[in-house]
Tab-separated table of C-alpha atoms in Angstrom:
chain	number	residue	atom	x	y	z
F	1234	MET	CA	-18.326	1.852	3.523
F	1235	GLU	CA	-18.820	4.289	6.535
F	1236	TYR	CA	-18.301	2.883	9.961
F	1237	ASN	CA	-19.597	4.185	13.218
F	1238	GLU	CA	-17.193	5.118	16.103
F	1239	LYS	CA	-17.614	1.650	17.834
F	1240	GLN	CA	-16.866	-0.152	14.573
F	1241	LYS	CA	-13.792	2.072	13.992
F	1242	GLN	CA	-12.569	1.351	17.532
F	1243	ILE	CA	-12.834	-2.452	16.921
F	1244	LEU	CA	-10.962	-2.054	13.523
F	1245	VAL	CA	-8.118	-0.033	15.172
F	1246	THR	CA	-7.885	-2.482	17.966
F	1247	ALA	CA	-7.760	-5.455	15.507
F	1248	GLU	CA	-5.109	-3.791	13.580
F	1249	GLN	CA	-2.903	-3.234	16.595
F	1250	LEU	CA	-3.334	-6.910	17.719
F	1251	PHE	CA	-2.844	-8.367	14.245
F	1252	SER	CA	0.423	-6.393	13.887
F	1253	THR	CA	1.895	-7.604	17.170
F	1254	LYS	CA	0.403	-11.214	17.465
F	1255	GLY	CA	-0.365	-12.048	13.897
F	1256	PHE	CA	-3.770	-12.884	12.494
F	1257	ASP	CA	-3.809	-16.559	13.584
F	1258	GLY	CA	-2.385	-15.587	17.036
F	1259	THR	CA	-5.244	-13.109	17.741
F	1260	SER	CA	-8.551	-14.355	18.827
F	1261	VAL	CA	-11.983	-12.541	18.582
F	1262	ARG	CA	-11.971	-12.522	22.379
F	1263	ASP	CA	-8.528	-10.811	22.438
F	1264	ILE	CA	-9.990	-8.124	20.160
F	1265	ALA	CA	-13.159	-7.705	22.208
F	1266	ASP	CA	-11.231	-7.432	25.537
F	1267	ALA	CA	-8.801	-4.922	24.095
F	1268	ALA	CA	-11.507	-2.826	22.517
F	1269	GLY	CA	-13.770	-2.922	25.584
F	1270	VAL	CA	-16.687	-4.566	23.857
F	1271	ASN	CA	-18.251	-8.037	23.928
F	1272	ILE	CA	-17.795	-10.753	21.428
F	1273	ALA	CA	-21.402	-10.548	20.292
F	1274	MET	CA	-20.910	-7.000	19.171
F	1275	ILE	CA	-18.025	-7.983	16.950
F	1276	SER	CA	-20.081	-10.833	15.504
F	1277	TYR	CA	-23.010	-8.395	14.936
F	1278	TYR	CA	-20.817	-5.856	13.120
F	1279	PHE	CA	-18.390	-8.049	11.213
F	1280	GLY	CA	-19.561	-11.676	11.428
F	1281	SER	CA	-16.162	-13.304	12.019
F	1282	LYS	CA	-12.511	-12.629	12.421
F	1283	GLU	CA	-11.996	-13.212	8.688
F	1284	LYS	CA	-14.660	-10.642	7.849
F	1285	LEU	CA	-13.093	-8.254	10.255
F	1286	MET	CA	-9.840	-8.646	8.407
F	1287	GLU	CA	-11.609	-8.056	5.130
F	1288	ALA	CA	-13.153	-4.811	6.530
F	1289	LEU	CA	-9.711	-3.693	7.776
F	1290	PHE	CA	-8.169	-4.562	4.367
F	1291	GLU	CA	-10.794	-2.483	2.533
F	1292	GLN	CA	-10.126	0.524	4.925
F	1293	ARG	CA	-6.345	0.447	4.775
F	1294	THR	CA	-5.404	-0.698	1.283
F	1295	THR	CA	-4.844	1.583	-1.673
F	1296	ASN	CA	-6.956	1.150	-4.766
F	1297	ILE	CA	-5.459	3.497	-7.335
F	1298	LYS	CA	-8.493	3.386	-9.666
F	1299	VAL	CA	-9.784	6.928	-8.840
F	1300	LYS	CA	-6.324	8.486	-9.182
F	1301	VAL	CA	-5.688	6.798	-12.502
F	1302	GLU	CA	-9.086	7.949	-13.881
F	1303	SER	CA	-8.305	11.485	-12.886
F	1304	LEU	CA	-4.908	11.439	-14.457
F	1305	LEU	CA	-6.213	9.958	-17.759
F	1306	LYS	CA	-8.706	12.803	-18.017
F	1307	ASP	CA	-5.984	15.453	-17.474
F	1308	ASP	CA	-4.716	16.488	-20.939
F	1309	SER	CA	-2.434	19.218	-19.511
F	1310	THR	CA	-0.131	16.542	-17.807
F	1311	THR	CA	2.452	14.651	-19.903
F	1312	PRO	CA	2.578	10.845	-19.750
F	1313	PHE	CA	5.812	10.935	-17.725
F	1314	GLN	CA	4.259	13.366	-15.277
F	1315	LYS	CA	1.236	11.093	-14.896
F	1316	VAL	CA	3.451	8.107	-14.036
F	1317	GLU	CA	5.472	10.201	-11.596
F	1318	ILE	CA	2.344	11.589	-9.868
F	1319	LEU	CA	0.889	8.100	-9.558
F	1320	ALA	CA	4.118	6.618	-8.224
F	1321	GLU	CA	4.364	9.432	-5.614
F	1322	ASP	CA	0.776	8.844	-4.631
F	1323	ILE	CA	1.327	5.089	-4.131
F	1324	ILE	CA	4.447	5.801	-2.093
F	1325	ASN	CA	2.667	8.151	0.200
F	1326	LYS	CA	-0.368	6.027	0.689
F	1327	ILE	CA	1.574	2.860	1.515
F	1328	MET	CA	3.966	4.577	3.866
F	1329	SER	CA	1.148	6.307	5.748
F	1330	LYS	CA	-0.128	2.948	6.888
F	1331	LYS	CA	2.964	1.460	8.598
F	1332	GLN	CA	1.036	-0.729	11.050
F	1333	PHE	CA	-1.151	-2.281	8.412
F	1334	PHE	CA	1.854	-2.803	6.196
F	1335	LYS	CA	3.559	-4.783	8.950
F	1336	ILE	CA	0.539	-7.127	9.076
F	1337	MET	CA	0.590	-7.645	5.343
F	1338	MET	CA	4.337	-8.377	5.271
F	1339	CYS	CA	4.008	-10.922	8.010
F	1340	GLU	CA	1.008	-12.645	6.384
F	1341	GLN	CA	2.797	-12.822	3.049
F	1342	VAL	CA	5.875	-14.495	4.656
F	1343	ILE	CA	3.737	-16.966	6.652
F	1344	ASN	CA	1.459	-17.579	3.620
F	1345	LYS	CA	-1.004	-19.558	5.650
F	1346	ASN	CA	-4.237	-17.583	5.576
F	1347	PRO	CA	-6.154	-17.898	2.230
F	1348	VAL	CA	-8.451	-15.031	3.132
F	1349	VAL	CA	-5.565	-12.534	3.444
F	1350	MET	CA	-3.650	-13.867	0.456
F	1351	ASN	CA	-6.705	-13.738	-1.738
F	1352	LEU	CA	-7.402	-10.145	-0.667
F	1353	MET	CA	-3.865	-9.161	-1.462
F	1354	TYR	CA	-3.937	-11.006	-4.850
F	1355	ASP	CA	-7.191	-9.318	-5.877
F	1356	LEU	CA	-5.933	-5.848	-4.863
F	1357	LYS	CA	-2.663	-6.292	-6.757
F	1358	LYS	CA	-4.451	-7.508	-9.826
F	1359	LYS	CA	-6.771	-4.458	-9.857
F	1360	ASN	CA	-4.023	-1.981	-9.199
F	1361	LEU	CA	-1.886	-3.586	-11.852
F	1362	GLU	CA	-4.764	-3.152	-14.381
F	1363	GLU	CA	-5.073	0.475	-13.464
F	1364	PHE	CA	-1.229	1.069	-13.562
F	1365	GLY	CA	-1.225	-0.505	-17.053
F	1366	LYS	CA	-3.771	2.071	-18.256
F	1367	ILE	CA	-1.279	4.834	-17.526
F	1368	ILE	CA	1.485	3.106	-19.311
F	1369	THR	CA	-0.708	2.201	-22.283
F	1370	ASP	CA	-1.822	5.851	-22.534
F	1371	GLY	CA	1.824	6.883	-22.824
F	1372	GLN	CA	2.434	4.146	-25.460
F	1373	GLN	CA	-0.533	5.250	-27.545
F	1374	LYS	CA	0.791	8.798	-27.527
F	1375	GLY	CA	4.158	7.525	-28.789
F	1376	VAL	CA	6.010	8.599	-25.660
F	1377	PHE	CA	6.632	5.223	-23.976
F	1378	LYS	CA	8.385	2.196	-25.368
F	1379	LYS	CA	6.119	-0.636	-26.739
F	1380	ASP	CA	7.780	-3.522	-24.924
F	1381	ILE	CA	6.938	-2.613	-21.393
F	1382	ASP	CA	6.484	-5.250	-18.695
F	1383	PHE	CA	3.781	-3.733	-16.547
F	1384	LEU	CA	4.051	-6.212	-13.767
F	1385	LEU	CA	7.796	-5.917	-13.442
F	1386	LEU	CA	7.618	-2.145	-13.390
F	1387	TYR	CA	4.841	-2.161	-10.798
F	1388	ASN	CA	6.671	-4.658	-8.614
F	1389	MET	CA	9.777	-2.622	-8.752
F	1390	LEU	CA	7.825	0.390	-7.376
F	1391	VAL	CA	5.975	-1.518	-4.598
F	1392	GLY	CA	9.040	-3.632	-3.807
F	1393	SER	CA	11.233	-0.580	-3.420
F	1394	ILE	CA	8.724	0.873	-0.933
F	1395	SER	CA	8.469	-2.423	0.965
F	1396	GLN	CA	12.187	-2.848	1.240
F	1397	MET	CA	12.639	0.639	2.591
F	1398	MET	CA	10.031	0.151	5.256
F	1399	ILE	CA	11.430	-3.162	6.369
F	1400	THR	CA	14.954	-1.814	6.648
F	1401	ILE	CA	14.143	1.597	8.048
F	1402	ASP	CA	16.278	1.013	11.244
F	1403	GLN	CA	19.248	0.130	9.033
F	1404	TYR	CA	18.685	3.186	6.954
F	1405	ARG	CA	18.567	5.388	10.007
F	1406	GLU	CA	21.786	3.975	11.309
F	1407	TYR	CA	23.597	4.067	7.949
F	1408	ASN	CA	22.621	7.715	7.455
F	1409	ASN	CA	23.159	8.857	11.032
F	1410	LEU	CA	19.560	9.534	11.597
F	1411	THR	CA	19.027	7.587	14.823
F	1412	ASN	CA	18.313	10.757	16.785
F	1413	ILE	CA	15.847	12.093	14.264
F	1414	PRO	CA	12.142	11.502	14.999
F	1415	GLU	CA	10.691	8.550	12.994
F	1416	GLU	CA	8.154	10.687	11.097
F	1417	GLN	CA	10.924	12.923	9.791
F	1418	VAL	CA	12.836	9.936	8.618
F	1419	TYR	CA	9.791	8.655	6.792
F	1420	GLU	CA	9.291	11.976	5.123
F	1421	GLN	CA	12.969	11.936	3.985
F	1422	ILE	CA	12.534	8.333	2.665
F	1423	LYS	CA	9.329	9.258	0.774
F	1424	LYS	CA	11.136	12.093	-0.883
F	1425	LYS	CA	14.193	10.072	-1.866
F	1426	LEU	CA	12.074	6.965	-3.088
F	1427	SER	CA	10.068	9.354	-5.308
F	1428	GLU	CA	13.166	10.950	-6.803
F	1429	ASN	CA	14.842	7.571	-7.518
F	1430	ILE	CA	11.640	5.973	-8.923
F	1431	LYS	CA	11.231	8.890	-11.312
F	1432	VAL	CA	14.776	8.329	-12.603
F	1433	LEU	CA	14.204	4.624	-12.913
F	1434	PHE	CA	10.874	4.849	-14.715
F	1435	LYS	CA	12.238	7.510	-17.111
F	1436	ALA	CA	15.098	5.198	-18.075
F	1437	LEU	CA	12.792	2.072	-18.532
F	1438	LEU	CA	9.980	3.896	-20.324
F	1439	SER	CA	11.761	6.381	-22.518
F	1440	TYR	CA	13.047	5.808	-26.079
F	1441	GLU	CA	15.949	8.032	-25.109
F	1442	ALA	CA	17.476	5.559	-22.615
């Protein structure tokens, strides 16, 4: 869905407040005041705080369906290359939305809001189905092992990204990167995560391991 500038302003403001005060700790009035609009405008555009979160979720989350469809049509790319390309795409997309990721992590820990939890569950289910198509394609071509746990593999990927983002300050300190701009550190992390995930997936998917 395409949003006008005022709607985008409201979404960005809501994202900022949700990431600092939490979903339950942020009121519609808080969002209206910070965005410089009236409450009626938010109600007109989004209906409720829950619907506003749904809109934000749709804007910020990564649905890998289009990427998977493109990869499956590409006969010039090997099954291992397809998995590596998809993993790198997921890493880049998740790590480019740090503020929204913080919201999702906090909401998962609190586990109080059924709206957010259902949105996250549905997204993971859809992405897992798409991820499974890439693995199945490799299995049908005789490249990947038959006994692959799609969910475990997908969780290892997303979990690795999540853990790195949560512990980025520790990573910077451990690797003497405290004086390096944050964006440069994130670029380094993305590169290293991608390299390690490729090695891990090769070991778990290949008959050679």
